[in-house]
C-alpha positions as a printed Julia matrix, in Angstrom:
156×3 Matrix{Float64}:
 118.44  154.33  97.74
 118.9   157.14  95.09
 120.12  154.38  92.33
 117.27  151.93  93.43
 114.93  155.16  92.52
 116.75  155.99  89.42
 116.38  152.55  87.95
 113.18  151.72  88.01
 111.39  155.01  85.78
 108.43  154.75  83.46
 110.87  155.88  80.63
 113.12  152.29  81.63
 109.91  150.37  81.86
 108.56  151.3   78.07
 111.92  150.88  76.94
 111.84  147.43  78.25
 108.43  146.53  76.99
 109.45  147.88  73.13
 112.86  145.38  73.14
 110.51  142.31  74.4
 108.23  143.45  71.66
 110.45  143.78  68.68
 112.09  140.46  70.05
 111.04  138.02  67.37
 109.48  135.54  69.89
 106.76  133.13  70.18
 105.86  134.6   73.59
 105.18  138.12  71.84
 101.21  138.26  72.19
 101.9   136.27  75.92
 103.71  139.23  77.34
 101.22  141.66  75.75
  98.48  139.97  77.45
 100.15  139.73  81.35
 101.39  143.58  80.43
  97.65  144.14  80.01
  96.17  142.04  82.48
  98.13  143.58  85.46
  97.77  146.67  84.47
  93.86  146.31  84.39
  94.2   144.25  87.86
  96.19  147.15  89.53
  93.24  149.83  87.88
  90.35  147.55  89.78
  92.6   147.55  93.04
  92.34  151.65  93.45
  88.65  151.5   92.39
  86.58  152.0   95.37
  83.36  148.92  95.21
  80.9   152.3   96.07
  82.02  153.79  92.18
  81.04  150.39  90.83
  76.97  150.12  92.28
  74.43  151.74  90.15
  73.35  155.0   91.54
  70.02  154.7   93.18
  67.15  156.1   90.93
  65.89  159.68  91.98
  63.1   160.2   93.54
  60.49  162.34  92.03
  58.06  164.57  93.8
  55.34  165.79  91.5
  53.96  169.6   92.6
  50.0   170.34  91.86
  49.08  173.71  91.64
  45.65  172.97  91.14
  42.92  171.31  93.6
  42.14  167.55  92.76
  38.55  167.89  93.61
  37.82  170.76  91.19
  33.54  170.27  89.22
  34.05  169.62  85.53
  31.98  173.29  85.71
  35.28  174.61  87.41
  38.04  172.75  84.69
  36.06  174.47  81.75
  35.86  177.91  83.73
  39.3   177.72  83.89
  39.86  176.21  80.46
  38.01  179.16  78.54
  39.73  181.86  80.73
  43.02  180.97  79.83
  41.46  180.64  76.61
  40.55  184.03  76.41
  43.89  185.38  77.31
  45.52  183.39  74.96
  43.09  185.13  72.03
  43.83  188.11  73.28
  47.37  187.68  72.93
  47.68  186.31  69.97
  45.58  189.11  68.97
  47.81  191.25  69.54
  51.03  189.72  68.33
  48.96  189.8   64.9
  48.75  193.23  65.52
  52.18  193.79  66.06
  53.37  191.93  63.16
  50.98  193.98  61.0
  52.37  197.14  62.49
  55.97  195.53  61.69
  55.0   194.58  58.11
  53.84  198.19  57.01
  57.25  199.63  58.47
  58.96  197.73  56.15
  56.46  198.42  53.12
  57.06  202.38  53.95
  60.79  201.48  54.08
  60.46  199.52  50.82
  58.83  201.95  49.34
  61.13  204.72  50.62
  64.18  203.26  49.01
  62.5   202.73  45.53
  61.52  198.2   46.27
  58.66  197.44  44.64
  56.55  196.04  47.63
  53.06  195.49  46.01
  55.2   192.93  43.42
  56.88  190.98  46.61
  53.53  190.92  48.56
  51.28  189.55  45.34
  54.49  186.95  45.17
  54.26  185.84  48.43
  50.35  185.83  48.38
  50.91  183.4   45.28
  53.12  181.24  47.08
  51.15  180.66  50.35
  48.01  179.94  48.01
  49.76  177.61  46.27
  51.11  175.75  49.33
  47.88  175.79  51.02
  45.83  174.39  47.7
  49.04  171.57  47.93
  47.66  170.82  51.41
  44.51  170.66  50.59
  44.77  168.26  47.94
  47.05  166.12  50.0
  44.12  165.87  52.9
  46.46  167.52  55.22
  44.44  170.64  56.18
  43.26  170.56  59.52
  40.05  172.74  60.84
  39.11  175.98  59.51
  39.81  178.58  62.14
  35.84  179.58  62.19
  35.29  175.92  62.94
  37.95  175.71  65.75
  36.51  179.14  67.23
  32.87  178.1   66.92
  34.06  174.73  68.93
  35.96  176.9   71.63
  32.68  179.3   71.89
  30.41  176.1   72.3
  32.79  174.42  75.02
  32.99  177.62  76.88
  29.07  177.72  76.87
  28.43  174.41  78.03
């Protein structure tokens, strides 16, 4: 049983394949496709059929937080409230970023950087980009007009 074992090996079976392929045959491109062919039909023989069905879609489950039969009185309650925290935030992330931008003007201007130069630079740049916009038509509301239009809806 040991020789029946030690003659059949992957390493025999390649070897065989390369001869029949450098044999200059007609039946070259035959043996290449049965080679291929059984090889595939072995492959489908170990795949289980569940592996080949689609998975089923998922089913989704969608979570409201808020009541359905809220009065449009109660949606714009709502609406400005979260508008007003939202101001007030940004608020003070301006702050913050003011705060941040004079540290590094009293660092500039510890270490000898001429910081009024850079600032009237970048003041030149961001007027120039917003005049581009402007004469491209792609400036949107004026922040007075978009908070006058927020203080109106939260009136109403």
């Amino acid at each position: 049983m040991k020789r029946f074992f030690r003659r059949i090996s992957p390493k025999h079976a390649a070897q065989d394949f390369a001869s029949q392929w450098r044999a200059e045959t007609p039946y070259r491109w035959h043996i290449l496709g049965v080679a291929m062919a059984m090889t595939f039909a072995i492959f489908m023989l170990f795949i289980p059929k569940s592996v080949r069905v689609a998975p089923a879609p998922p089913e989704v489950i969608y979570i409201s937080t808020l009541d359905e039969n809220r009065s449009d009185a109660e949606i714009i309650a709502s609406n400005c409230a979260n508008q007003k925290l939202k101001d007030e935030l940004e608020a003070k992330l301006k702050q913050q970023e003011e705060a941040r931008k004079e540290a590094y003007a009293a660092l500039g201007r510890a270490t000898f950087v001429d910081v009024d130069a850079m600032q009237a630079e970048i003041d030149a740049r961001n007027a120039a980009e917003k005049a581009a916009a402007e004469a491209a038509g792609n400036i949107g509301p004026s922040e007075e007009e978009v908070a006058k239009s927020v203080e109106e809806y939260c009136a109403r």
